[in-house]
Short mmCIF file of C-alpha atoms in Angstrom, two decimals:
data_model
loop_
_atom_site.label_atom_id
_atom_site.label_comp_id
_atom_site.label_asym_id
_atom_site.label_seq_id
_atom_site.Cartn_x
_atom_site.Cartn_y
_atom_site.Cartn_z
CA MET P 28 -18.09 -19.15 -71.49
CA GLY P 29 -21.77 -19.80 -68.77
CA PHE P 30 -18.58 -22.17 -68.16
CA VAL P 31 -16.52 -20.18 -67.27
CA VAL P 32 -19.04 -18.45 -64.95
CA LEU P 33 -20.30 -21.17 -63.40
CA VAL P 34 -16.78 -22.47 -61.79
CA LEU P 35 -15.81 -18.27 -61.25
CA LEU P 36 -18.80 -18.57 -59.46
CA CYS P 37 -18.67 -21.19 -56.82
CA ALA P 38 -15.06 -20.13 -56.56
CA LEU P 39 -16.01 -17.43 -55.38
CA THR P 40 -19.21 -18.30 -53.86
CA GLY P 41 -16.96 -20.73 -51.55
CA LEU P 42 -14.39 -18.28 -50.80
CA VAL P 43 -17.72 -16.51 -48.11
CA PHE P 44 -18.72 -19.25 -47.19
CA GLY P 45 -15.57 -20.95 -46.49
CA ASP P 46 -15.53 -19.74 -43.03
CA ALA P 47 -18.97 -20.23 -42.46
CA LYS P 48 -18.51 -23.54 -39.92
CA PRO P 49 -19.32 -22.29 -36.55
CA LYS P 50 -16.52 -23.14 -33.96
CA ALA P 51 -16.76 -24.56 -30.81
CA CYS P 52 -17.76 -23.25 -27.52
CA LEU P 53 -14.85 -25.72 -25.03
CA ASP P 54 -13.10 -22.25 -23.81
CA LEU P 55 -16.18 -20.44 -22.14
CA ARG P 56 -18.07 -24.01 -21.85
CA GLN P 57 -14.71 -24.69 -19.57
CA PHE P 58 -15.27 -21.62 -17.65
CA TYR P 59 -18.36 -21.23 -17.35
CA SER P 60 -18.25 -24.22 -15.19
CA SER P 61 -15.02 -23.31 -13.38
CA LYS P 62 -17.45 -20.27 -11.75
CA GLY P 63 -20.12 -22.52 -10.58
CA PHE P 64 -23.30 -21.98 -13.78
CA SER P 65 -24.24 -24.73 -15.40
CA LEU P 66 -23.52 -26.39 -18.29
CA ASN P 67 -27.15 -26.84 -19.54
CA GLU P 68 -27.65 -24.07 -20.98
CA VAL P 69 -24.36 -23.23 -23.08
CA PRO P 70 -24.09 -23.76 -26.89
CA GLN P 71 -21.18 -26.55 -28.17
CA THR P 72 -20.24 -24.47 -30.93
CA GLU P 73 -21.25 -21.03 -31.71
CA ILE P 74 -24.61 -19.53 -32.08
CA SER P 75 -25.97 -15.65 -34.06
CA GLY P 76 -25.74 -13.50 -30.78
CA GLU P 77 -28.40 -11.01 -32.32
CA HIS P 78 -30.47 -11.85 -28.63
CA LEU P 79 -27.32 -10.07 -26.89
CA GLY P 80 -27.53 -6.55 -24.97
CA VAL P 81 -24.42 -6.16 -24.09
CA CYS P 82 -21.65 -8.58 -25.71
CA SER P 83 -20.78 -8.52 -28.94
CA ARG P 84 -23.07 -9.91 -31.57
CA SER P 85 -21.83 -11.20 -34.17
CA TYR P 86 -21.44 -15.53 -33.07
CA THR P 87 -21.18 -15.61 -30.40
CA CYS P 88 -21.39 -18.70 -26.91
CA CYS P 89 -23.33 -16.87 -25.19
CA THR P 90 -27.14 -17.51 -24.60
CA SER P 91 -28.99 -14.38 -23.22
CA GLY P 92 -29.09 -16.49 -19.80
CA MET P 93 -25.84 -17.11 -20.02
CA GLU P 94 -24.43 -12.70 -20.44
CA GLU P 95 -26.68 -12.29 -17.29
CA ASN P 96 -25.43 -14.45 -15.48
CA LEU P 97 -21.90 -13.12 -16.19
CA LEU P 98 -23.19 -9.12 -15.45
CA ASN P 99 -24.42 -11.05 -11.81
CA LEU P 100 -20.77 -11.82 -11.46
CA SER P 101 -19.83 -8.60 -13.57
CA ARG P 102 -20.91 -6.69 -9.87
CA ARG P 103 -20.06 -9.16 -7.80
CA GLU P 104 -16.24 -9.66 -8.23
CA PHE P 105 -15.87 -5.84 -8.78
CA GLU P 106 -17.44 -4.57 -5.59
CA THR P 107 -15.90 -7.15 -3.90
CA GLN P 108 -12.34 -6.27 -5.39
CA VAL P 109 -12.96 -3.02 -4.22
CA LYS P 110 -13.87 -3.83 -1.08
CA GLU P 111 -11.02 -6.09 -0.41
CA SER P 112 -8.55 -3.04 -1.62
CA GLY P 113 -10.31 -0.19 0.64
CA ARG P 114 -10.06 -2.68 3.43
CA THR P 115 -6.39 -3.36 2.74
CA LEU P 116 -6.15 0.52 3.76
CA GLN P 117 -8.36 0.73 6.75
CA ALA P 118 -6.38 -2.23 7.75
CA SER P 119 -3.73 -0.32 7.37
CA LEU P 120 -4.94 3.40 9.22
CA ASN P 121 -6.70 0.71 11.74
CA SER P 122 -3.83 -0.39 12.69
CA GLN P 123 -1.77 2.86 12.58
CA PHE P 124 -3.91 4.09 15.33
CA LYS P 125 -4.05 1.21 17.79
CA SER P 126 -0.50 1.63 17.97
CA PHE P 127 -0.68 5.89 18.94
CA ASP P 128 -3.78 4.72 20.78
CA GLU P 129 -2.07 2.61 23.28
CA TYR P 130 1.39 3.82 23.51
CA PHE P 131 0.09 7.92 23.73
CA LEU P 132 -2.93 6.35 27.18
CA GLU P 133 0.21 4.21 28.07
CA LEU P 134 1.80 8.19 28.60
CA PHE P 135 -0.99 8.91 30.72
CA ASN P 136 -0.72 6.08 32.90
CA ARG P 137 2.83 6.27 33.10
CA SER P 138 3.21 10.49 34.53
CA GLU P 139 -0.21 8.75 36.86
CA ALA P 140 1.91 5.67 38.08
CA SER P 141 4.88 8.18 38.86
CA LEU P 142 2.42 10.83 40.63
CA GLN P 143 1.51 8.47 42.77
CA THR P 144 5.12 6.82 43.83
CA SER P 145 6.70 10.11 44.28
CA PHE P 146 3.75 12.21 45.88
CA GLN P 147 3.19 9.72 48.47
CA THR P 148 7.07 9.34 49.72
CA GLY P 149 7.27 13.95 49.32
CA PHE P 150 4.25 14.68 50.93
CA GLY P 151 2.86 11.87 52.44
CA SER P 152 -0.50 12.42 54.02
CA LEU P 153 -1.50 15.88 52.09
CA PHE P 154 -1.31 13.32 49.55
CA SER P 155 -2.78 10.04 50.17
CA GLN P 156 -5.94 12.72 51.50
CA ASN P 157 -6.59 14.13 48.61
CA ALA P 158 -5.67 11.21 45.95
CA LYS P 159 -9.44 11.43 43.29
CA VAL P 160 -8.32 14.78 42.76
CA PHE P 161 -5.69 13.91 41.44
CA GLN P 162 -7.06 10.78 40.33
CA ASP P 163 -10.04 13.31 38.43
CA LEU P 164 -7.33 14.79 36.70
CA TYR P 165 -5.89 11.76 34.59
CA SER P 166 -9.60 10.71 34.61
CA ASP P 167 -10.49 14.36 32.25
CA LEU P 168 -6.77 13.71 30.15
CA ARG P 169 -7.97 9.85 29.61
CA HIS P 170 -12.14 10.81 28.53
CA TYR P 171 -11.18 14.73 26.52
CA TYR P 172 -8.27 12.55 25.15
CA ARG P 173 -11.28 9.11 23.94
CA GLY P 174 -13.32 12.10 23.17
CA SER P 175 -16.08 12.81 25.51
CA ARG P 176 -17.46 15.96 26.13
CA VAL P 177 -15.45 17.42 28.70
CA ASN P 178 -14.02 20.97 28.05
CA LEU P 179 -10.56 20.58 28.93
CA GLU P 180 -9.51 24.33 29.67
CA GLU P 181 -12.18 24.17 32.72
CA ALA P 182 -11.13 20.52 33.66
CA LEU P 183 -8.61 21.92 34.40
CA ASN P 184 -9.13 24.93 35.86
CA GLU P 185 -10.93 22.90 37.60
CA PHE P 186 -8.39 20.99 39.22
CA TRP P 187 -6.59 23.27 40.26
CA ALA P 188 -9.06 25.17 42.28
CA ARG P 189 -9.66 21.85 43.92
CA LEU P 190 -6.76 21.89 44.66
CA LEU P 191 -6.12 25.26 45.63
CA GLU P 192 -9.51 24.87 48.31
CA ARG P 193 -7.66 21.18 49.64
CA LEU P 194 -4.30 22.44 50.43
CA PHE P 195 -5.79 26.08 52.18
CA LYS P 196 -6.99 23.72 54.88
CA ALA P 197 -4.62 21.30 54.93
CA LEU P 198 -2.73 24.72 55.19
CA ASN P 199 -4.88 26.33 57.48
CA ALA P 200 -5.24 23.64 59.41
CA GLN P 201 -6.07 26.11 62.55
CA TYR P 202 -8.58 28.13 61.45
CA MET P 203 -12.07 27.71 60.96
CA ILE P 204 -12.86 27.74 57.11
CA GLY P 205 -16.24 27.12 55.81
CA GLU P 206 -17.43 26.79 51.84
CA GLU P 207 -18.35 30.93 51.90
CA TYR P 208 -14.77 32.14 52.97
CA LEU P 209 -13.50 29.14 50.54
CA GLU P 210 -15.58 31.02 47.68
CA CYS P 211 -14.05 33.83 49.13
CA VAL P 212 -10.33 32.50 48.82
CA ALA P 213 -11.30 31.25 44.64
CA LYS P 214 -12.02 34.91 43.84
CA GLN P 215 -8.73 35.95 44.85
CA SER P 216 -6.70 33.29 43.15
CA GLU P 217 -6.37 34.32 39.64
CA THR P 218 -4.64 38.25 40.83
CA LEU P 219 -2.62 36.48 43.83
CA LYS P 220 -1.13 33.17 41.58
CA PRO P 221 -1.22 31.33 45.51
CA PHE P 222 0.90 27.93 42.76
CA GLY P 223 2.76 31.03 41.01
CA ASP P 224 2.77 30.70 36.59
CA THR P 225 2.93 27.11 36.88
CA PRO P 226 -1.29 26.33 35.74
CA ARG P 227 -0.47 28.42 33.03
CA GLU P 228 2.19 27.20 31.74
CA LEU P 229 0.45 24.12 32.37
CA LYS P 230 -2.72 23.97 30.71
CA THR P 231 -1.08 25.97 27.66
CA LYS P 232 1.80 23.41 27.79
CA ILE P 233 -1.15 20.29 28.05
CA THR P 234 -3.77 21.60 26.02
CA HIS P 235 -1.44 21.50 23.32
CA THR P 236 -0.22 18.10 23.65
CA VAL P 237 -3.26 16.15 23.69
CA ILE P 238 -5.74 18.19 21.61
CA ALA P 239 -3.62 17.33 19.48
CA ALA P 240 -3.10 13.86 19.90
CA LYS P 241 -6.35 13.41 20.39
CA THR P 242 -7.45 15.43 16.77
CA PHE P 243 -4.27 12.99 14.97
CA SER P 244 -6.09 10.26 16.48
CA GLN P 245 -9.32 11.19 14.94
CA GLY P 246 -7.80 11.97 11.91
CA LEU P 247 -6.38 7.73 11.78
CA VAL P 248 -10.28 6.72 12.70
CA ILE P 249 -11.71 8.96 9.99
CA SER P 250 -9.59 8.29 7.37
CA GLY P 251 -10.21 4.76 7.35
CA GLU P 252 -14.05 5.15 8.12
CA ALA P 253 -14.58 7.15 5.15
CA VAL P 254 -12.59 4.21 3.32
CA ARG P 255 -14.72 1.96 4.53
CA LYS P 256 -18.10 3.67 3.49
CA VAL P 257 -16.98 4.81 -0.07
CA SER P 258 -15.41 1.68 -0.80
CA GLU P 259 -18.66 0.43 -0.45
CA VAL P 260 -20.73 2.21 -2.82
CA TYR P 261 -23.42 0.62 -4.96
CA MET P 262 -21.82 0.40 -8.58
CA SER P 263 -24.15 1.68 -11.10
CA THR P 264 -25.55 -0.43 -13.86
CA GLU P 265 -24.13 1.76 -16.83
CA CYS P 266 -20.74 0.45 -15.14
CA VAL P 267 -20.99 -3.36 -14.37
CA ARG P 268 -21.92 -3.49 -18.20
CA ALA P 269 -19.18 -2.03 -18.68
CA VAL P 270 -16.74 -4.66 -16.44
CA MET P 271 -18.37 -7.03 -18.00
CA LYS P 272 -18.03 -6.63 -21.52
CA MET P 273 -14.46 -5.90 -20.46
CA THR P 274 -13.96 -9.04 -18.64
CA TYR P 275 -16.06 -11.55 -20.58
CA CYS P 276 -17.25 -10.85 -23.87
CA PRO P 277 -13.94 -11.74 -25.61
CA TYR P 278 -15.20 -15.68 -23.84
CA CYS P 279 -17.90 -14.86 -25.72
CA SER P 280 -16.63 -14.13 -29.01
CA GLY P 281 -14.23 -17.02 -28.75
CA VAL P 282 -11.16 -14.94 -28.16
CA ALA P 283 -11.06 -15.94 -24.09
CA PHE P 284 -6.94 -15.27 -24.02
CA ALA P 285 -7.14 -11.22 -25.13
CA LYS P 286 -7.30 -9.33 -21.87
CA PRO P 287 -8.66 -5.86 -21.42
CA CYS P 288 -5.92 -3.15 -23.33
CA SER P 289 -4.53 -1.77 -20.88
CA ASN P 290 -5.80 2.67 -21.16
CA TYR P 291 -9.61 0.52 -22.50
CA CYS P 292 -9.44 -1.45 -18.71
CA LYS P 293 -7.97 2.18 -17.16
CA ASN P 294 -12.02 3.72 -18.97
CA VAL P 295 -13.89 2.11 -17.43
CA MET P 296 -12.27 2.36 -14.68
CA LYS P 297 -12.05 5.99 -13.91
CA GLY P 298 -15.89 5.96 -14.82
CA CYS P 299 -16.57 3.26 -12.59
CA LEU P 300 -14.46 5.06 -10.04
CA ALA P 301 -15.61 8.75 -11.03
CA ASN P 302 -17.17 9.62 -7.76
CA GLN P 303 -14.52 7.93 -5.68
CA ALA P 304 -11.66 9.03 -7.49
CA ASP P 305 -13.66 14.01 -5.87
CA LEU P 306 -12.40 12.98 -3.13
CA ASN P 307 -8.75 13.23 -4.10
CA SER P 308 -7.94 17.48 -3.38
CA GLU P 309 -9.31 16.09 0.83
CA TRP P 310 -8.03 13.57 0.82
CA ARG P 311 -4.15 15.05 0.14
CA ASN P 312 -5.01 17.73 2.40
CA LEU P 313 -6.16 16.07 5.59
CA ALA P 314 -3.55 13.66 4.79
CA ASP P 315 -1.05 17.12 4.82
CA SER P 316 -3.13 18.27 7.40
CA MET P 317 -2.24 14.56 9.32
CA LEU P 318 1.77 15.67 8.70
CA GLU P 319 1.18 18.60 10.08
CA VAL P 320 0.33 17.60 13.61
CA ALA P 321 2.39 14.32 13.37
CA ASP P 322 5.34 16.03 13.14
CA LYS P 323 4.32 18.46 15.79
CA LEU P 324 4.01 15.28 17.84
CA SER P 325 7.63 13.70 17.00
CA ARG P 326 9.12 16.77 18.01
CA PRO P 327 12.24 16.01 20.85
CA TYR P 328 9.93 15.32 23.71
CA SER P 329 7.06 17.80 23.18
CA VAL P 330 4.58 14.13 23.53
CA ASP P 331 7.33 12.46 25.55
CA SER P 332 7.74 15.77 28.54
CA VAL P 333 4.60 17.17 28.79
CA VAL P 334 2.71 14.40 29.97
CA LEU P 335 5.29 13.13 31.76
CA SER P 336 6.08 16.08 33.62
CA LEU P 337 3.03 16.43 35.89
CA PRO P 338 3.50 14.69 38.42
CA LYS P 339 6.85 17.00 39.04
CA ARG P 340 5.52 20.85 37.48
CA ILE P 341 2.06 19.92 40.15
CA ALA P 342 4.79 19.38 43.05
CA GLU P 343 6.61 22.42 42.52
CA ALA P 344 3.17 24.35 42.31
CA ILE P 345 2.05 22.58 45.43
CA LEU P 346 5.80 23.41 47.47
CA TYR P 347 5.91 26.86 46.07
CA MET P 348 2.22 27.93 47.59
CA GLN P 349 3.54 25.78 50.67
CA ASP P 350 6.16 28.38 51.02
CA ASN P 351 4.68 31.32 49.75
CA LEU P 352 1.78 30.16 52.27
CA ASN P 353 2.11 33.39 55.13
CA THR P 354 2.38 36.19 52.22
CA PHE P 355 -0.35 34.17 50.98
CA ASN P 356 -2.61 34.19 54.08
CA ASN P 357 -1.57 37.56 54.39
CA LYS P 358 -2.98 38.80 51.21
CA VAL P 359 -6.78 37.17 51.36
CA PHE P 360 -7.46 37.46 55.22
CA GLN P 361 -7.13 40.74 54.42
CA ALA P 362 -9.84 40.74 51.34
CA CYS P 363 -12.17 37.57 53.31
CA GLY P 364 -11.22 38.97 56.75
CA SER P 365 -9.89 36.61 59.16
CA PRO P 366 -10.79 33.19 59.49
CA ALA P 367 -11.18 32.50 63.58
CA GLN P 368 -9.17 29.55 65.13
CA SER P 369 -9.77 26.63 65.54
CA SER P 370 -10.78 24.75 68.56
CA LYS P 371 -8.76 21.64 67.17
CA SER P 372 -5.31 21.33 68.05
CA GLU P 373 -3.65 19.61 65.07
CA ASP P 374 0.00 19.45 63.77
CA GLN P 375 1.24 21.82 61.50
CA ILE P 376 1.96 20.12 58.14
CA LYS P 377 5.34 19.98 57.25
CA ARG P 378 6.79 21.01 53.88
CA GLY P 379 7.06 18.59 51.22
CA ARG P 380 9.66 17.12 48.87
CA ASN P 381 9.59 17.03 44.51
CA THR P 382 10.77 13.91 44.44
CA ALA P 383 9.27 13.51 41.06
CA GLU P 384 11.88 12.79 38.16
CA GLU P 385 12.73 15.22 36.17
CA VAL P 386 11.24 13.14 32.92
CA SER P 387 11.42 14.28 29.57
CA GLY P 388 11.51 11.05 27.85
CA THR P 389 13.63 8.17 27.91
CA PRO P 390 15.61 7.65 24.82
CA GLY P 391 14.33 4.22 24.10
CA ALA P 392 10.82 5.70 24.37
CA GLN P 393 11.37 8.60 22.35
CA LEU P 394 13.27 6.19 19.75
CA GLU P 395 9.89 3.85 20.03
CA LYS P 396 7.70 6.75 19.59
CA LEU P 397 9.92 8.21 16.86
CA VAL P 398 9.55 5.00 14.91
CA ARG P 399 5.94 4.95 15.33
CA LEU P 400 4.99 8.39 14.04
CA SER P 401 7.54 7.29 11.57
CA ASP P 402 6.06 4.94 9.97
CA VAL P 403 2.29 6.34 10.14
CA SER P 404 3.72 9.62 7.81
CA ARG P 405 5.05 7.17 5.49
CA MET P 406 2.05 4.94 5.56
CA LEU P 407 -0.12 8.87 4.87
CA ARG P 408 2.62 10.07 2.00
CA ASP P 409 1.81 6.02 0.58
CA MET P 410 -2.04 6.99 0.50
CA MET P 411 -2.50 10.70 -0.65
CA GLN P 412 -3.12 9.12 -4.67
CA TYR P 413 -5.21 6.08 -3.14
CA TRP P 414 -7.83 7.83 -4.93
CA VAL P 415 -6.77 8.90 -8.03
CA HIS P 416 -4.62 5.52 -8.53
CA LEU P 417 -6.99 3.06 -7.13
CA PRO P 418 -8.50 3.18 -11.46
CA ARG P 419 -4.45 2.06 -12.74
CA ASN P 420 -4.47 -1.16 -8.95
CA LEU P 421 -7.36 -2.01 -10.60
CA CYS P 422 -6.04 -2.80 -14.49
CA LEU P 423 -3.05 -5.01 -13.26
CA ASP P 424 -4.46 -7.85 -12.70
CA ARG P 425 -6.83 -7.47 -15.73
CA GLU P 426 -5.03 -5.67 -18.25
CA SER P 427 -3.10 -6.83 -21.82
CA GLU P 428 1.15 -6.48 -21.07
CA LEU P 429 1.45 -6.30 -24.88
CA SER P 430 1.25 -2.58 -26.30
CA GLU P 431 -1.19 -0.89 -27.22
CA THR P 432 -0.06 -1.63 -30.72
CA ASP P 433 -0.45 -4.83 -30.40
CA GLY P 434 -3.26 -7.89 -29.91
CA CYS P 435 -5.76 -6.88 -27.25
CA TRP P 436 -8.71 -6.85 -26.76
CA ASN P 437 -10.20 -3.26 -27.03
CA GLY P 438 -14.04 -3.60 -25.92
CA MET P 439 -15.21 -5.64 -29.52
CA LYS P 440 -12.55 -7.89 -30.74
CA VAL P 441 -8.44 -7.90 -30.43
CA ASP P 442 -7.03 -4.70 -31.48
CA ARG P 443 -5.48 -2.02 -30.82
CA TYR P 444 -7.63 0.59 -28.57
CA LEU P 445 -7.39 4.49 -30.06
CA PRO P 446 -9.64 7.25 -27.84
CA GLU P 447 -7.11 8.36 -24.72
CA VAL P 448 -7.37 8.04 -21.53
CA MET P 449 -9.83 9.64 -19.44
CA GLY P 450 -9.22 12.09 -16.39
CA ASP P 451 -9.79 11.97 -12.86
CA GLY P 452 -13.23 13.30 -11.35
CA LEU P 453 -16.95 12.89 -12.02
CA ALA P 454 -16.76 16.19 -14.35
CA SER P 455 -13.86 14.17 -16.36
CA GLN P 456 -16.37 11.56 -18.00
CA ILE P 457 -18.25 13.76 -20.28
CA ASN P 458 -16.72 12.84 -22.95
CA ASN P 459 -15.65 8.89 -21.64
CA PRO P 460 -16.52 6.16 -24.23
CA GLU P 461 -16.98 3.17 -21.95
CA VAL P 462 -19.14 4.30 -19.45
CA GLU P 463 -21.78 6.21 -19.86
CA ILE P 464 -22.18 8.67 -16.66
CA ASP P 465 -24.82 11.62 -15.62
CA ILE P 466 -21.90 13.91 -14.42
CA THR P 467 -24.70 16.15 -12.94
CA LYS P 468 -25.74 13.53 -9.76
CA PRO P 469 -23.07 12.50 -7.70
CA ASP P 470 -23.20 10.27 -6.18
CA MET P 471 -24.14 11.25 -1.88
CA THR P 472 -22.56 8.95 -0.63
CA VAL P 473 -18.93 10.33 -1.86
CA ARG P 474 -20.51 13.96 -1.29
CA LYS P 475 -20.98 13.14 2.64
CA GLN P 476 -17.28 12.23 2.79
CA ILE P 477 -15.99 15.18 1.17
CA MET P 478 -18.11 17.18 4.13
CA GLU P 479 -16.72 15.09 6.81
CA LEU P 480 -12.66 15.50 5.59
CA LYS P 481 -13.43 18.84 5.13
CA ILE P 482 -14.59 18.60 8.86
CA MET P 483 -11.73 16.73 10.07
CA ILE P 484 -9.65 18.68 7.83
CA ASN P 485 -9.95 22.06 9.63
CA ARG P 486 -9.56 20.94 13.97
CA LEU P 487 -6.09 19.45 12.02
CA LYS P 488 -5.21 22.56 11.49
CA TYR P 489 -6.70 24.76 14.74
CA ALA P 490 -4.84 21.22 16.78
CA VAL P 491 -1.69 22.12 15.14
CA ASN P 492 -2.26 25.73 16.90
CA GLY P 493 -3.37 23.96 19.92
CA ASN P 494 -6.96 24.64 19.19
CA ASP P 495 -9.83 22.89 19.36
CA VAL P 496 -13.22 23.31 16.95
CA ASP P 497 -16.81 23.15 18.04
CA PHE P 498 -18.64 22.14 14.44
CA GLN P 499 -22.12 22.39 16.01
CA ASP P 500 -21.72 26.12 14.43
CA THR P 501 -23.10 25.95 11.30
CA SER P 502 -21.08 29.56 9.97
CA ASP P 503 -19.23 29.08 6.28
CA ASP P 504 -16.03 31.18 8.26
CA ILE P 505 -12.98 29.40 10.36
CA SER P 506 -14.35 31.21 14.20
CA GLY P 507 -13.64 30.55 17.41
CA SER P 508 -12.06 27.93 19.75
CA GLY P 509 -12.50 26.12 22.57
CA SER P 510 -12.12 22.49 23.70
CA GLY P 511 -15.64 21.38 23.30
CA MET P 512 -16.22 18.09 21.05
CA CYS P 513 -18.87 17.58 18.19
CA ALA P 514 -19.50 13.25 18.54
CA GLY P 515 -20.44 11.30 15.33
CA ASP P 516 -23.20 12.64 13.74
CA GLN P 517 -24.31 16.38 15.44
CA CYS P 518 -21.66 17.02 13.62
CA SER P 519 -23.40 19.20 10.56
CA ARG P 520 -21.11 21.68 8.62
CA ASP P 521 -22.72 23.27 4.86
CA THR P 522 -20.24 22.32 2.62
CA ARG P 523 -20.78 23.56 -0.76
CA LEU P 524 -19.91 21.30 -3.88
CA SER P 525 -17.78 22.02 -6.76
CA VAL P 526 -18.85 22.93 -10.71
CA PRO P 527 -19.08 20.26 -12.97
CA ASN P 528 -15.80 21.14 -15.38
CA THR P 529 -18.02 21.16 -18.66
CA ASP P 530 -15.35 21.81 -21.21
CA LYS P 531 -17.03 21.11 -25.16
CA PRO P 532 -16.95 16.89 -25.84
CA ILE P 533 -14.16 15.21 -26.77
CA VAL P 534 -15.36 13.99 -29.95
CA TYR P 535 -13.54 10.13 -30.69
CA GLY P 536 -13.53 8.83 -34.35
CA TYR P 537 -13.77 5.08 -32.31
CA PRO P 538 -17.12 3.20 -32.63
CA SER P 539 -19.41 2.01 -30.05
CA GLU P 540 -21.10 -1.04 -28.53
CA ASN P 541 -23.07 1.40 -27.20
CA LYS P 542 -23.98 2.20 -31.15
CA LYS P 543 -25.04 -0.97 -32.01
CA VAL P 544 -21.72 -0.97 -33.99
CA VAL P 545 -21.16 -4.75 -34.58
CA LYS P 546 -17.88 -6.46 -35.92
CA GLY P 547 -17.77 -10.13 -36.69
CA ARG P 548 -17.74 -12.42 -39.06
CA SER P 549 -17.88 -11.18 -43.07
CA SER P 550 -20.44 -13.96 -42.84
CA GLN P 551 -22.78 -11.54 -41.97
CA ASN P 552 -22.86 -8.69 -45.13
CA LEU P 553 -23.89 -11.97 -46.85
CA PRO P 554 -27.09 -10.99 -48.88
CA CYS P 555 -24.56 -8.22 -49.32
CA VAL P 556 -22.26 -9.94 -51.13
CA SER P 557 -24.28 -12.72 -52.92
CA LEU P 558 -26.32 -9.75 -55.04
CA TYR P 559 -22.94 -8.38 -55.85
CA LEU P 560 -22.30 -11.70 -57.27
CA LEU P 561 -26.04 -12.57 -58.76
CA SER P 562 -24.87 -8.85 -60.67
CA LEU P 563 -22.14 -9.88 -62.43
CA VAL P 564 -23.12 -12.93 -63.86
CA THR P 565 -26.19 -11.34 -64.83
CA VAL P 566 -23.93 -9.48 -67.12
CA LEU P 567 -21.15 -11.80 -68.47
CA LEU P 568 -24.51 -14.08 -70.08
CA ARG P 569 -26.19 -11.17 -70.90
CA ARG P 570 -22.47 -10.29 -73.01
#
């Protein structure tokens, strides 16, 4: 009987201890060396993992020093991956800005060149003696478009006032007209309308067009800057631990072939990029607002017609004044008095000719504009979901191609992944089983960019109606409009942060590594098994 018991004991002991021989760490050594690390501290065979702080504490091929190296590597690689993804979008935004910017500035150049050529032919010395007035107009338009603090309406008013002053003196060369008399003439211009309705009509068209173009360009720049800054946000220690656990713990555990389960990877990425995902709402609003402005700019002849037809409209205004000079003079003389005759005898300026072409955009230029705006619109639609799709996109090259029911790495072993995928944004991560995150402490860099996006959205909404808003007004209500431009850090505005979702947490029946749940070799339970066998032997011997 005793012999039988001994045989049984040996057989059971063999079943328990038969797999106790440590495995070689060949795969990990090759991988670790490929990352540029020294093999000096890498064990030849598996060792106890009790020293590890992230990976499973079962048998392992990693030392604590190796784990630290892999943590640092995980941070560098993940932050680089996020930045590279952002650079791709930023490069696209910058490219679209450059394309639109070049197109719009070229319109100004063509318009000014047309004015110089046609006015030299049509007005001769009347133009050449006053050329700077027209040059300053185009200079102001360019500066405003570029974002300088130029009041667009005042610039246009100043242009017509200066033009009136120069033309009144030139067309009335037989009179002695001083500065005081010109001031009186200027006061009469609002009621007498020396240039007809052209100044008012042009002001409306120019302000609507240039404000829309400028704000659209700013939207592209602000979007690119937001992507750059948010993509450079420092990743938390908890995020880095989760990424390392997902990416490199399989190597330590001897299952280098295993890739993360799809939902597991998504939860890690959603936890790491929770703050970035909070941009989603304002990011979509920004894209929608920019699409609305792009639609306004792409309407047939809207941009081309206004900018390229400036020479013809201004020439019409000058000719209107020449044709109605006697009537205008009589009313001015009644209000300001008759000026003294000049002793100089100068030839009377002949009526000019409007040789500027009726420009509504050539078919080629119109097609070019539509193609460029179409490209921008397509990109804006594509980028709408960027921040909420970023976790999924970053998982594409990481996650297993196998289904969740097949063999994939779930954070502890090759098996199914049970927890559900978290929602998007910081508040939704309260129950994230992979990344511990304090939802009450949002990232301030991201919050600042959300504020910047809200400001830009407001500008775009006003730009659709031809208004430009100065955001130095810190009122929460949207009020007033002007042609001012608030540049860079001079813009400030209170923004109320949204209250995070505090729904009741969902409890998962799935163990977390943070709770020190270890799933390793059965040899970890050797003390219990041995006591059980000894008890069994004792009972049998007594019988």
